[in-house]
GROMACS .gro file of C-alpha atoms in nm:
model
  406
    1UNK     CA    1   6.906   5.485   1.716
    2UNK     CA    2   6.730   5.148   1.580
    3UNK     CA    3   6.494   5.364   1.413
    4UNK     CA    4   6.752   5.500   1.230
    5UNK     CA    5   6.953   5.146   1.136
    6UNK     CA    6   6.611   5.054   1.037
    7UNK     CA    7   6.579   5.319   0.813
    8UNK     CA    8   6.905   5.310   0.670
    9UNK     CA    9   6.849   4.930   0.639
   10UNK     CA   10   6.538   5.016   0.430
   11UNK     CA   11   6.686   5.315   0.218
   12UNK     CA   12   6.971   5.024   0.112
   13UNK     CA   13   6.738   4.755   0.025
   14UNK     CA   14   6.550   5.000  -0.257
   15UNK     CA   15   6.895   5.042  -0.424
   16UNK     CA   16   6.947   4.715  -0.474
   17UNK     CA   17   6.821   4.660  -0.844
   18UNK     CA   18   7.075   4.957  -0.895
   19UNK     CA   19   7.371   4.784  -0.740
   20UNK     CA   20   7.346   4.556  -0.987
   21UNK     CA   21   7.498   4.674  -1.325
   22UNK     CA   22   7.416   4.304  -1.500
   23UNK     CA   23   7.084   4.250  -1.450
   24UNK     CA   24   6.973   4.631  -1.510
   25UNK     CA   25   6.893   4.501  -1.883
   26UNK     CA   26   6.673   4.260  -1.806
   27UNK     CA   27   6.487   4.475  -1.585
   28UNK     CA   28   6.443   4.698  -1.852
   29UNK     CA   29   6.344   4.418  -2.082
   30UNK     CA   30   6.081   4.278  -1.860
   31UNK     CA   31   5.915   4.645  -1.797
   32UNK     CA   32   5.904   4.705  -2.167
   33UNK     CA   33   5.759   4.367  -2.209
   34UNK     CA   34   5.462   4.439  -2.035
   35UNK     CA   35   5.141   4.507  -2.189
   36UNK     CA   36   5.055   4.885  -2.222
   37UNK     CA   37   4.804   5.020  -1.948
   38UNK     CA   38   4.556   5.159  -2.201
   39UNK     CA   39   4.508   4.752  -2.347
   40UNK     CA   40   4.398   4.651  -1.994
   41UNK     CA   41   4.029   4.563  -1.995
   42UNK     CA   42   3.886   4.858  -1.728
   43UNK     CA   43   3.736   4.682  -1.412
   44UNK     CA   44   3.405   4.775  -1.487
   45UNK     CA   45   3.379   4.575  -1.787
   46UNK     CA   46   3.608   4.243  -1.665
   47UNK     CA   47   3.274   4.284  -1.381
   48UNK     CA   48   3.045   4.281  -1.597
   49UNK     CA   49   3.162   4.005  -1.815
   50UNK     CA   50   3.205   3.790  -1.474
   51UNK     CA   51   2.860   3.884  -1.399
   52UNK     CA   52   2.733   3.751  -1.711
   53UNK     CA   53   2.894   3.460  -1.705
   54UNK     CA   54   2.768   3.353  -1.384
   55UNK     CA   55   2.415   3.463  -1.511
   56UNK     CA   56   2.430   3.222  -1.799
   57UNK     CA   57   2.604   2.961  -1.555
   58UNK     CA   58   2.257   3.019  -1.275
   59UNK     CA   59   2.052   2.989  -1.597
   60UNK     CA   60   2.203   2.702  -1.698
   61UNK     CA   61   2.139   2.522  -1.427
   62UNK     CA   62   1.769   2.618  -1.325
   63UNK     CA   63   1.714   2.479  -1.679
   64UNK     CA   64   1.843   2.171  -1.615
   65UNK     CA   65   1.668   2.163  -1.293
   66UNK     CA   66   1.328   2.239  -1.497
   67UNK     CA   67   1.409   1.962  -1.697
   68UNK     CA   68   1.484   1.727  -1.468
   69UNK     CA   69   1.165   1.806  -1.226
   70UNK     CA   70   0.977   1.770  -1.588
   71UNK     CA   71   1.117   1.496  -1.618
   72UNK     CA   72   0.963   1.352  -1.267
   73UNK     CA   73   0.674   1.478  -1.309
   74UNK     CA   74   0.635   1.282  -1.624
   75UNK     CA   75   0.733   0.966  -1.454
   76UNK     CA   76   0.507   1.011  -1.168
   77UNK     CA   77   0.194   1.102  -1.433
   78UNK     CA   78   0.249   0.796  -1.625
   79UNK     CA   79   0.236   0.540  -1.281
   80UNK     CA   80  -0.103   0.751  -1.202
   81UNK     CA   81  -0.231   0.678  -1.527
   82UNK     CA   82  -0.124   0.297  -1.464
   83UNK     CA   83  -0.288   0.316  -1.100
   84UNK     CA   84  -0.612   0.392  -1.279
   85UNK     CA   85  -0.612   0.149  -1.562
   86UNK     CA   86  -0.535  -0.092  -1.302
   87UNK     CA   87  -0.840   0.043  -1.093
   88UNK     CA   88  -1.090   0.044  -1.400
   89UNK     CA   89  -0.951  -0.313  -1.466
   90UNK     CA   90  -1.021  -0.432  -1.098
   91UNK     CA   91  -1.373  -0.346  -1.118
   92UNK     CA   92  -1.463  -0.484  -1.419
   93UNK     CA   93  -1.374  -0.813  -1.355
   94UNK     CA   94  -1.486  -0.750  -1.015
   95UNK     CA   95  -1.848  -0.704  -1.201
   96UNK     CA   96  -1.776  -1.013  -1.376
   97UNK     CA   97  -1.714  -1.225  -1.074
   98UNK     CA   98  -1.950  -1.126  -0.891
   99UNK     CA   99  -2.201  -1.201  -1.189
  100UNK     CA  100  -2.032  -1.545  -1.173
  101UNK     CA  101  -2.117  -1.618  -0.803
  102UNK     CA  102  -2.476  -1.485  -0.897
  103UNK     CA  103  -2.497  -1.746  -1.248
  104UNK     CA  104  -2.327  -2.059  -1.065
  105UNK     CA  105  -2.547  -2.022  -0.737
  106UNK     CA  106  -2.887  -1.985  -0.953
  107UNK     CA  107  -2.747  -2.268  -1.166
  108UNK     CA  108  -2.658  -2.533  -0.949
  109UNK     CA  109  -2.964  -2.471  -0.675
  110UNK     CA  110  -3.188  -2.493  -0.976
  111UNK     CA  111  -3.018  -2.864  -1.120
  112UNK     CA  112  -3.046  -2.962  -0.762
  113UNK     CA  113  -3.374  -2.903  -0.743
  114UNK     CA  114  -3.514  -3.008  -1.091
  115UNK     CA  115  -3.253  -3.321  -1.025
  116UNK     CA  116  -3.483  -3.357  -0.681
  117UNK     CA  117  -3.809  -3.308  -0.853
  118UNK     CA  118  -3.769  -3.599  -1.096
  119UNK     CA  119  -3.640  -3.842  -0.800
  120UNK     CA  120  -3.937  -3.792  -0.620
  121UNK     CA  121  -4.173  -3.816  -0.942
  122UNK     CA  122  -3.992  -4.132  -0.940
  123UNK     CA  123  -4.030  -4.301  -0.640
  124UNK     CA  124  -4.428  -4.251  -0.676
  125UNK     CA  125  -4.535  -4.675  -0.779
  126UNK     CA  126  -4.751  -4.579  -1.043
  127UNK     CA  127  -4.526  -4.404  -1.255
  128UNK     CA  128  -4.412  -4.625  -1.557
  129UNK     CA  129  -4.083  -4.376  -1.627
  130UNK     CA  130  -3.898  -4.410  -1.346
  131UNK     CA  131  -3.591  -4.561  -1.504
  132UNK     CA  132  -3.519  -4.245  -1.696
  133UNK     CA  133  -3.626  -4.025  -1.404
  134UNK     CA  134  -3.386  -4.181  -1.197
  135UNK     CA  135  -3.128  -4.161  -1.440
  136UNK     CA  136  -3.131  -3.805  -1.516
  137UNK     CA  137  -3.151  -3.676  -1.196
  138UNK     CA  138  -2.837  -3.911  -1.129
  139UNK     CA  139  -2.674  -3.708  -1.403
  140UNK     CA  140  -2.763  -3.378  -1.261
  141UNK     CA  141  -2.709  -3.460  -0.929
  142UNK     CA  142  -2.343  -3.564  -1.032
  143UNK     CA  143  -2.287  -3.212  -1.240
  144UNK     CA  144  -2.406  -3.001  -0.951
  145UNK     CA  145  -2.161  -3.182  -0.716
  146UNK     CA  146  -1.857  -3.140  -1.007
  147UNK     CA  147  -1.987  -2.779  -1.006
  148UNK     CA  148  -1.996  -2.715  -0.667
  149UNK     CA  149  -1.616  -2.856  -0.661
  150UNK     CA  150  -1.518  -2.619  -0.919
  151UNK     CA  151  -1.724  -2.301  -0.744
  152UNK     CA  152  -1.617  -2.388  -0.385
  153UNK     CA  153  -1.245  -2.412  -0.495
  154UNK     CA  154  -1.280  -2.018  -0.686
  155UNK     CA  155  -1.507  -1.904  -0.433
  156UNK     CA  156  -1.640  -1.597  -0.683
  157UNK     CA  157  -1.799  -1.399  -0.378
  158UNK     CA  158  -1.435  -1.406  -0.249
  159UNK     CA  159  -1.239  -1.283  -0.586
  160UNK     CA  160  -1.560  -1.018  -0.644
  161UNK     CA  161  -1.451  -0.855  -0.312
  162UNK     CA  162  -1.106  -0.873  -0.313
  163UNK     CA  163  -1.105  -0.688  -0.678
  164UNK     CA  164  -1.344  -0.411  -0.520
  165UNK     CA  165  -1.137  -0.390  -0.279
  166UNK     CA  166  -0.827  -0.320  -0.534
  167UNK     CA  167  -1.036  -0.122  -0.767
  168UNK     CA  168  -1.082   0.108  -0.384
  169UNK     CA  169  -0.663   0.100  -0.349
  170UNK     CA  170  -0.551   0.171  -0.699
  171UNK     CA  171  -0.771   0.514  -0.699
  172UNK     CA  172  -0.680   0.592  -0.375
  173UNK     CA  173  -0.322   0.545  -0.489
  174UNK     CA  174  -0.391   0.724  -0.800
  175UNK     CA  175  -0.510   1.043  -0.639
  176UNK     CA  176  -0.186   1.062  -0.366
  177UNK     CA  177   0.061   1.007  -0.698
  178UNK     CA  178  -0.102   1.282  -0.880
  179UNK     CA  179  -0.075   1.511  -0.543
  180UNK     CA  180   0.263   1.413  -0.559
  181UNK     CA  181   0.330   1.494  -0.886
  182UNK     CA  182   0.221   1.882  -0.885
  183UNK     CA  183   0.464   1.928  -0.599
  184UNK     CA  184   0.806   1.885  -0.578
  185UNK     CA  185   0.928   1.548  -0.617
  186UNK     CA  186   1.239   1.359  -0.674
  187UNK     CA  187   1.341   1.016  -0.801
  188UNK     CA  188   1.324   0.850  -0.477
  189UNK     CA  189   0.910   0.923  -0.506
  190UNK     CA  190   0.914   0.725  -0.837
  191UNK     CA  191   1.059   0.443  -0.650
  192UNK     CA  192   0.833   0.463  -0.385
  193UNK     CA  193   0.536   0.515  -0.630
  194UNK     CA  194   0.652   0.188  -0.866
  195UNK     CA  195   0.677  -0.033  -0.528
  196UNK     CA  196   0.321   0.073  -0.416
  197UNK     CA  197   0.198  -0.050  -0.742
  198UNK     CA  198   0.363  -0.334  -0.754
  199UNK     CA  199   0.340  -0.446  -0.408
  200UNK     CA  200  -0.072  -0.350  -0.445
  201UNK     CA  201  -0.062  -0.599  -0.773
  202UNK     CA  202   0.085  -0.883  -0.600
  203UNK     CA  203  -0.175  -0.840  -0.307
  204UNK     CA  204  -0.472  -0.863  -0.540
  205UNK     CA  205  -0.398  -1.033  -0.844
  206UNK     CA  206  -0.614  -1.051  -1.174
  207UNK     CA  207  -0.528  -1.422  -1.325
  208UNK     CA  208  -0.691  -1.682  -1.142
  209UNK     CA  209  -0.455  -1.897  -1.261
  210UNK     CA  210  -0.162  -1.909  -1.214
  211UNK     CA  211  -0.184  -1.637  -0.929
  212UNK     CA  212  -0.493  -1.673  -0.741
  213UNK     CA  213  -0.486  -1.612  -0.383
  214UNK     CA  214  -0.527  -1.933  -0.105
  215UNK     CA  215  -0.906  -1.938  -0.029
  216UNK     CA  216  -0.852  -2.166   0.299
  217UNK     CA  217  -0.530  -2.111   0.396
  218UNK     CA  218  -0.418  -2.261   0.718
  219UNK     CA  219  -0.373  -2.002   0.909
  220UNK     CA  220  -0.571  -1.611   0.852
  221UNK     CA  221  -0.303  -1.326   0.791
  222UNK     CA  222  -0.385  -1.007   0.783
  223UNK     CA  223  -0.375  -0.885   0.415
  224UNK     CA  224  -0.083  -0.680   0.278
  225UNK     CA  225  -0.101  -0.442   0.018
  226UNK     CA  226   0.205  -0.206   0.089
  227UNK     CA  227   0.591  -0.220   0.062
  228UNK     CA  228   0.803  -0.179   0.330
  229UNK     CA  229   0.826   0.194   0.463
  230UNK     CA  230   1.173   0.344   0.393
  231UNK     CA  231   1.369   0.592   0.562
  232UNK     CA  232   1.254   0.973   0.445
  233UNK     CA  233   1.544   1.195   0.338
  234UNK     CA  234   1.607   1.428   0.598
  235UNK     CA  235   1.382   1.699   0.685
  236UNK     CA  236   1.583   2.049   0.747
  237UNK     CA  237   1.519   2.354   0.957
  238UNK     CA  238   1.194   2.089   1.120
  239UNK     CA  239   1.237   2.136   1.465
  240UNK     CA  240   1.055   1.855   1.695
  241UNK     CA  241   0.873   1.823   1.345
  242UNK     CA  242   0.526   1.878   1.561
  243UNK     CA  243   0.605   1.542   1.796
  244UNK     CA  244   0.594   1.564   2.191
  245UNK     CA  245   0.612   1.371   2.498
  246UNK     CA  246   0.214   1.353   2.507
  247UNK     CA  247   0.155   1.261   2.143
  248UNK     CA  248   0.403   1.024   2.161
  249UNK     CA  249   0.256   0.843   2.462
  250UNK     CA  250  -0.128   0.883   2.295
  251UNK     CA  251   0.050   0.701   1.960
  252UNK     CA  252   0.138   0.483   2.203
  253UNK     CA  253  -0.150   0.376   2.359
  254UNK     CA  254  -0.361   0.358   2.040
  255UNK     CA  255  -0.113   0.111   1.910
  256UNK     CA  256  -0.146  -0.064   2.195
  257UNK     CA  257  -0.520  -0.101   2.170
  258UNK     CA  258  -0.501  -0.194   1.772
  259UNK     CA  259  -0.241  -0.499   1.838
  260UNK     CA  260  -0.494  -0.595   2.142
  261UNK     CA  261  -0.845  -0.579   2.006
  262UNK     CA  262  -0.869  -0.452   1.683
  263UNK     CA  263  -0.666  -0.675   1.462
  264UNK     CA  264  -0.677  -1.003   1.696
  265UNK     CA  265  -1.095  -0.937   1.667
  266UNK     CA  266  -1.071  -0.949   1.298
  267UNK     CA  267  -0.820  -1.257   1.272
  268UNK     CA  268  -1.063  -1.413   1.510
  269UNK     CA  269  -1.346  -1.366   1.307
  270UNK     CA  270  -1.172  -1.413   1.003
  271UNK     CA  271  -1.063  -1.773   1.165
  272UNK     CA  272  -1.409  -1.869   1.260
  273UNK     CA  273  -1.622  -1.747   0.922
  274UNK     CA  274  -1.325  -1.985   0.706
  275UNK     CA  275  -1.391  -2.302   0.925
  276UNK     CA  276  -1.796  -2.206   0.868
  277UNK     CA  277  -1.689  -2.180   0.499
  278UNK     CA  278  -1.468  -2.516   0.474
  279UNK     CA  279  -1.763  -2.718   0.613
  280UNK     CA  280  -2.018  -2.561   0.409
  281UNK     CA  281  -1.754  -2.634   0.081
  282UNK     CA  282  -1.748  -2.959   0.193
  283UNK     CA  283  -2.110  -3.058   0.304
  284UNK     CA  284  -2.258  -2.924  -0.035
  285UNK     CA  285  -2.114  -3.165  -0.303
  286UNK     CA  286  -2.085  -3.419  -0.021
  287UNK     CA  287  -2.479  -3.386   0.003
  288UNK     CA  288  -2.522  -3.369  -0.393
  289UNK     CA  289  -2.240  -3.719  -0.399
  290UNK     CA  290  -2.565  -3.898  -0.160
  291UNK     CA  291  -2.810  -3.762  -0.357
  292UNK     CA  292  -2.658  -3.881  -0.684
  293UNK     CA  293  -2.581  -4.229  -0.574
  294UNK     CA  294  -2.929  -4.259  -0.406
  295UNK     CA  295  -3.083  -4.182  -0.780
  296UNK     CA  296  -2.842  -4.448  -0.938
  297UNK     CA  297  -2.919  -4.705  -0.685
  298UNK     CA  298  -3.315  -4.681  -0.715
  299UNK     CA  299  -3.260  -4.729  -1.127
  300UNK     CA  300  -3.464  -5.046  -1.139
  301UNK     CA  301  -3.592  -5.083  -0.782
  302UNK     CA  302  -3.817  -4.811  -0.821
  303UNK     CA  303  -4.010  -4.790  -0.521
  304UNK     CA  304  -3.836  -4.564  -0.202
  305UNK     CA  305  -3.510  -4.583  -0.357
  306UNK     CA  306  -3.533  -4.202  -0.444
  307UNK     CA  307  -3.573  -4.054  -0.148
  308UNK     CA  308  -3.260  -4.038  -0.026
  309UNK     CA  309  -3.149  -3.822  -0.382
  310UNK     CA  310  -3.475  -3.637  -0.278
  311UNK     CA  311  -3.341  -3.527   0.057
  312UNK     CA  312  -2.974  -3.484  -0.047
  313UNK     CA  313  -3.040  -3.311  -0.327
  314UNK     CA  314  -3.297  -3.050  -0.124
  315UNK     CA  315  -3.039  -2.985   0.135
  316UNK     CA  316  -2.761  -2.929  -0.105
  317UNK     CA  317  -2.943  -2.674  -0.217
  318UNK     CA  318  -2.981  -2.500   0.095
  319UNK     CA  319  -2.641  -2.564   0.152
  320UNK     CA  320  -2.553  -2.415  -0.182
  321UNK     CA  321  -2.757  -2.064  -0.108
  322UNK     CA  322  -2.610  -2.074   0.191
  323UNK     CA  323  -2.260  -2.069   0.126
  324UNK     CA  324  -2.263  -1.864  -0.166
  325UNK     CA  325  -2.608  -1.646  -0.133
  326UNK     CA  326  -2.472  -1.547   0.193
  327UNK     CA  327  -2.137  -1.466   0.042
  328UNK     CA  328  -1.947  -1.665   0.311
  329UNK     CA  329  -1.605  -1.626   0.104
  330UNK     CA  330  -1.670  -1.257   0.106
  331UNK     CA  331  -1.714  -1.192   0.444
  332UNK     CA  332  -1.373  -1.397   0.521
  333UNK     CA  333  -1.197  -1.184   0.240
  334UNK     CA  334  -1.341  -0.845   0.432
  335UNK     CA  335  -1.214  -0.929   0.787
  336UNK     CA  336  -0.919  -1.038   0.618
  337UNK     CA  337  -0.883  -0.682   0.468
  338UNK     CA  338  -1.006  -0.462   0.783
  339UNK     CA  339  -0.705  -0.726   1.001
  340UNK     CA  340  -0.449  -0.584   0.684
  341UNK     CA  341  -0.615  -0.236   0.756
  342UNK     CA  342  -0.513  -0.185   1.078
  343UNK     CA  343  -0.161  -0.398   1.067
  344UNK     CA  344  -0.101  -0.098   0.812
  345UNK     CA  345  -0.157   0.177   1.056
  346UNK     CA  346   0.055  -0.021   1.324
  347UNK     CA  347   0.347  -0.006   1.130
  348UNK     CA  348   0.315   0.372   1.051
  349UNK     CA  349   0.284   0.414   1.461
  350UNK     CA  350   0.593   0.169   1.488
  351UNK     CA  351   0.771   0.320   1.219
  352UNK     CA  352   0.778   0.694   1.347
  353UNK     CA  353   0.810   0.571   1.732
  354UNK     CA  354   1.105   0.354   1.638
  355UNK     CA  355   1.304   0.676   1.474
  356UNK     CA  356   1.489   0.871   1.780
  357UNK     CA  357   1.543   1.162   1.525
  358UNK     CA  358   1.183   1.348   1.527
  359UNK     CA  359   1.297   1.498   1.230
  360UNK     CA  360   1.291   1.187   0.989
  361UNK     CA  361   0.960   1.170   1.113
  362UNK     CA  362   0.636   1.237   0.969
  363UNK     CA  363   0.491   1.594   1.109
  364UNK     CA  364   0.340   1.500   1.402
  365UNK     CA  365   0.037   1.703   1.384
  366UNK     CA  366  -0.050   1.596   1.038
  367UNK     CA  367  -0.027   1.234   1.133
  368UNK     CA  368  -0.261   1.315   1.398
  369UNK     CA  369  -0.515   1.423   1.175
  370UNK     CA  370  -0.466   1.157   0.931
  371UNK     CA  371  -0.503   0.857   1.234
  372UNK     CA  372  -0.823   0.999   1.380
  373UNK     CA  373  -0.960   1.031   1.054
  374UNK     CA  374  -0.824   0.620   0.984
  375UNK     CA  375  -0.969   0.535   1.300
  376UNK     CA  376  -1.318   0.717   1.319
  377UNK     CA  377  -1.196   0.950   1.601
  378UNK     CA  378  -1.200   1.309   1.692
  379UNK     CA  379  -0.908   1.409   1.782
  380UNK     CA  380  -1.031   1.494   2.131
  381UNK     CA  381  -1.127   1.076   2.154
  382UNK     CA  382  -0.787   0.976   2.003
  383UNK     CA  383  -0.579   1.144   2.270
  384UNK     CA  384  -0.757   0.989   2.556
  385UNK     CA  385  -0.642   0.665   2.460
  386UNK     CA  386  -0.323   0.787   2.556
  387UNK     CA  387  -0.411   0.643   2.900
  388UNK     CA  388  -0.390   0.307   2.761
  389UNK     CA  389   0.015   0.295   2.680
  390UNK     CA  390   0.071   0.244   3.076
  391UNK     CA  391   0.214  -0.093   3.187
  392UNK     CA  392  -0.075  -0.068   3.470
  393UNK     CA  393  -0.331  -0.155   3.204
  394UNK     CA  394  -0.362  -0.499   3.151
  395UNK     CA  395  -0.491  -0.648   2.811
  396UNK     CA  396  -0.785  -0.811   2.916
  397UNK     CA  397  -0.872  -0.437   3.088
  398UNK     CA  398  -0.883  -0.280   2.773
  399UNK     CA  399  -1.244  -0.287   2.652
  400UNK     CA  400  -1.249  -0.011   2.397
  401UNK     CA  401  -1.163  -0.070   2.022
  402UNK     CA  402  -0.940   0.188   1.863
  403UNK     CA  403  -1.126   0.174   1.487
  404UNK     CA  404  -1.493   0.306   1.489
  405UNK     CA  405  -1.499   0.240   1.139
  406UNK     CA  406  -1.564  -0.131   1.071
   0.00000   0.00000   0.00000
């Protein structure tokens, strides 16, 4: 029975446009209004148009994309090709620096001496010339001690090294832009390539003045040539990114031993090699000073006036070859450098440690590689100083150095 009121209910409802007499017109209106069947476009065709619009669309858009990794590429060429201008800049006045520690050392140990060799030829009774002896090698004696002033406060050894040492950066920064640059990059590696530059420019700078670096600074600082690390984009479909439980504890323990020995060795020695180098900067035109007021005092005395110049000006010579034959401001720049050396690889260790996500993280296995090879290590070595990250191990156990390098 309800399947027939449902039927009749239905049967009713498609006669209602008929039960209508005043809208049957309009009806008939809006049918004829409609576009004949044959003007549709067939199915086929309206696909095929869709199809080629989306082609064109796809095509669009990997053009743009070409253009703008082009683009990137172009910017990323153009800060390598900076990198090694600044490199071949570096060591050429690097070359001329170190030419000037080699000029002012001959130059001043040779017044010093000639200065020296007239005060004694003066002191001797019989000579009748001692008034001019003594006066010249007063004069000398008082340019070698302005020049020593003027070399001691530049300390060329010092500047030679720390432009090899830029000339060394700038390459090696060179050679990881271009690597960059024939993969795929985005705008956020310009950035990081422009702040590597810059950052290694304000380490080692080129004037010496305005600009040049402290050559007895109060207290030794590692140096640093690097910006601060930012956070990578994220990494997808990088599970664990190659980090464990054991590499994490070997990271660990190797930054353990860099904070502990490695770096406080080479602030040490940097600390000790600048106080050897402050005494020798000041003994040498302090020595020259004596020697040149012992000349002017024996002007008219004659007699064993002189040999006090004689003396002073002898050992401010040896002083002299000392302090800058030996390169003492050279050797402070270098432990300087191998202290900023390993501060660098500390905060790589920090910086992946610090981030829970493993995946923001550098691949684990890679960095591996890349800190034995830092460090001098086999792999095999690095991950026995794994041992070292547990609280039982005290400081002052921990006899092994972590760099087999330097």
């Amino acid at each position: 029975m309800a399947t027939l009121q449902t039927h009749c209910l239905l049967r009713s409802s498609c006669f209602i446009p008929s039960q209508l007499p005043p809208c049957r017109g309009r009806w008939r209106a809006s049918l004829q209004s409609l576009p004949k069947l044959q003007s549709l476009i067939p199915f086929e065709e309206l696909t095929m148009i869709t199809g080629q619009s989306t082609i064109k669309r796809n095509k669009l858009v990997a053009h743009k994309e070409e253009q703008n990794n082009s683009l990137i590429t172009a910017k990323l060429l153009a800060i390598a090709e900076a990198a090694a201008d600044r490199a071949e800049m570096h060591a050429i006045i690097g070359e001329q620096r170190n030419n000037w520690n080699h000029l002012f050392l001959h130059s001043i140990n040779s017044i010093n001496l000639t200065a020296s060799l007239m005060a004694s030829i003066a002191s001797i009774p019989e000579i009748a010339a001692s008034l001019p002896l003594n006066l010249s090698s007063a004069v000398l004696f008082s340019s070698a001690a302005g020049l020593m002033l003027l070399v001691n406060k530049i300390q060329p050894s010092q500047l030679a090294e720390e432009q090899r040492n830029a000339a060394r950066l700038f390459k090696q920064l060179e050679r990881s832009i271009r690597s960059l640059g024939a993969s795929t990059s985005s705008e956020s590696d310009v950035e990081d390539a422009m702040e590597k530059v810059l950052a290694l420019q304000k380490a080692y700078p080129l004037p010496l003045l305005p600009g040049m670096l402290e050559k007895f600074p109060k207290v030794v600082e590692p140096t640093k040539w690097w910006p601060k690390q930012k956070k990578p984009q994220r990494k997808q479909g990088v599970a664990g990114n190659g980090w464990s439980c054991e590499m994490e504890k070997e990271m660990r323990g190797v930054l353990r031993v860099l904070k502990s020995k490695d770096e406080e060795q080479y602030v040490r020695l940097g600390q000790l090699v600048l106080s050897i180098n402050k005494f020798l900067s000041f003994a040498g035109p302090l020595l020259a000073g004596v020697a040149a007021v012992g000349a002017a005092s024996s002007i008219g005395g004659g007699g064993h006036g002189s040999w006090p110049a004689v003396v002073g000006g002898a050992l401010a010579a040896v002083v002299n070859t000392l302090e800058h034959g030996g390169q003492v401001g050279m050797v402070f720049e270098l432990f300087r450098n191998c202290a900023g050396f390993y501060r660098r690889l500390e905060e790589e260790i920090e910086y992946n440690l610090g981030e829970e996500e493993k995946e923001m993280r550098e691949q684990g296995e890679v960095f591996e590689v890349k800190m034995a090879l830092q460090l001098g290590r086999s792999l095999s070595e690095l991950r026995r100083m794994g041992s070292y990250s547990s609280p039982s191990y005290e400081d002052e156990e921990i006899e092994e150095f972590a760099g087999k390098l330097f």
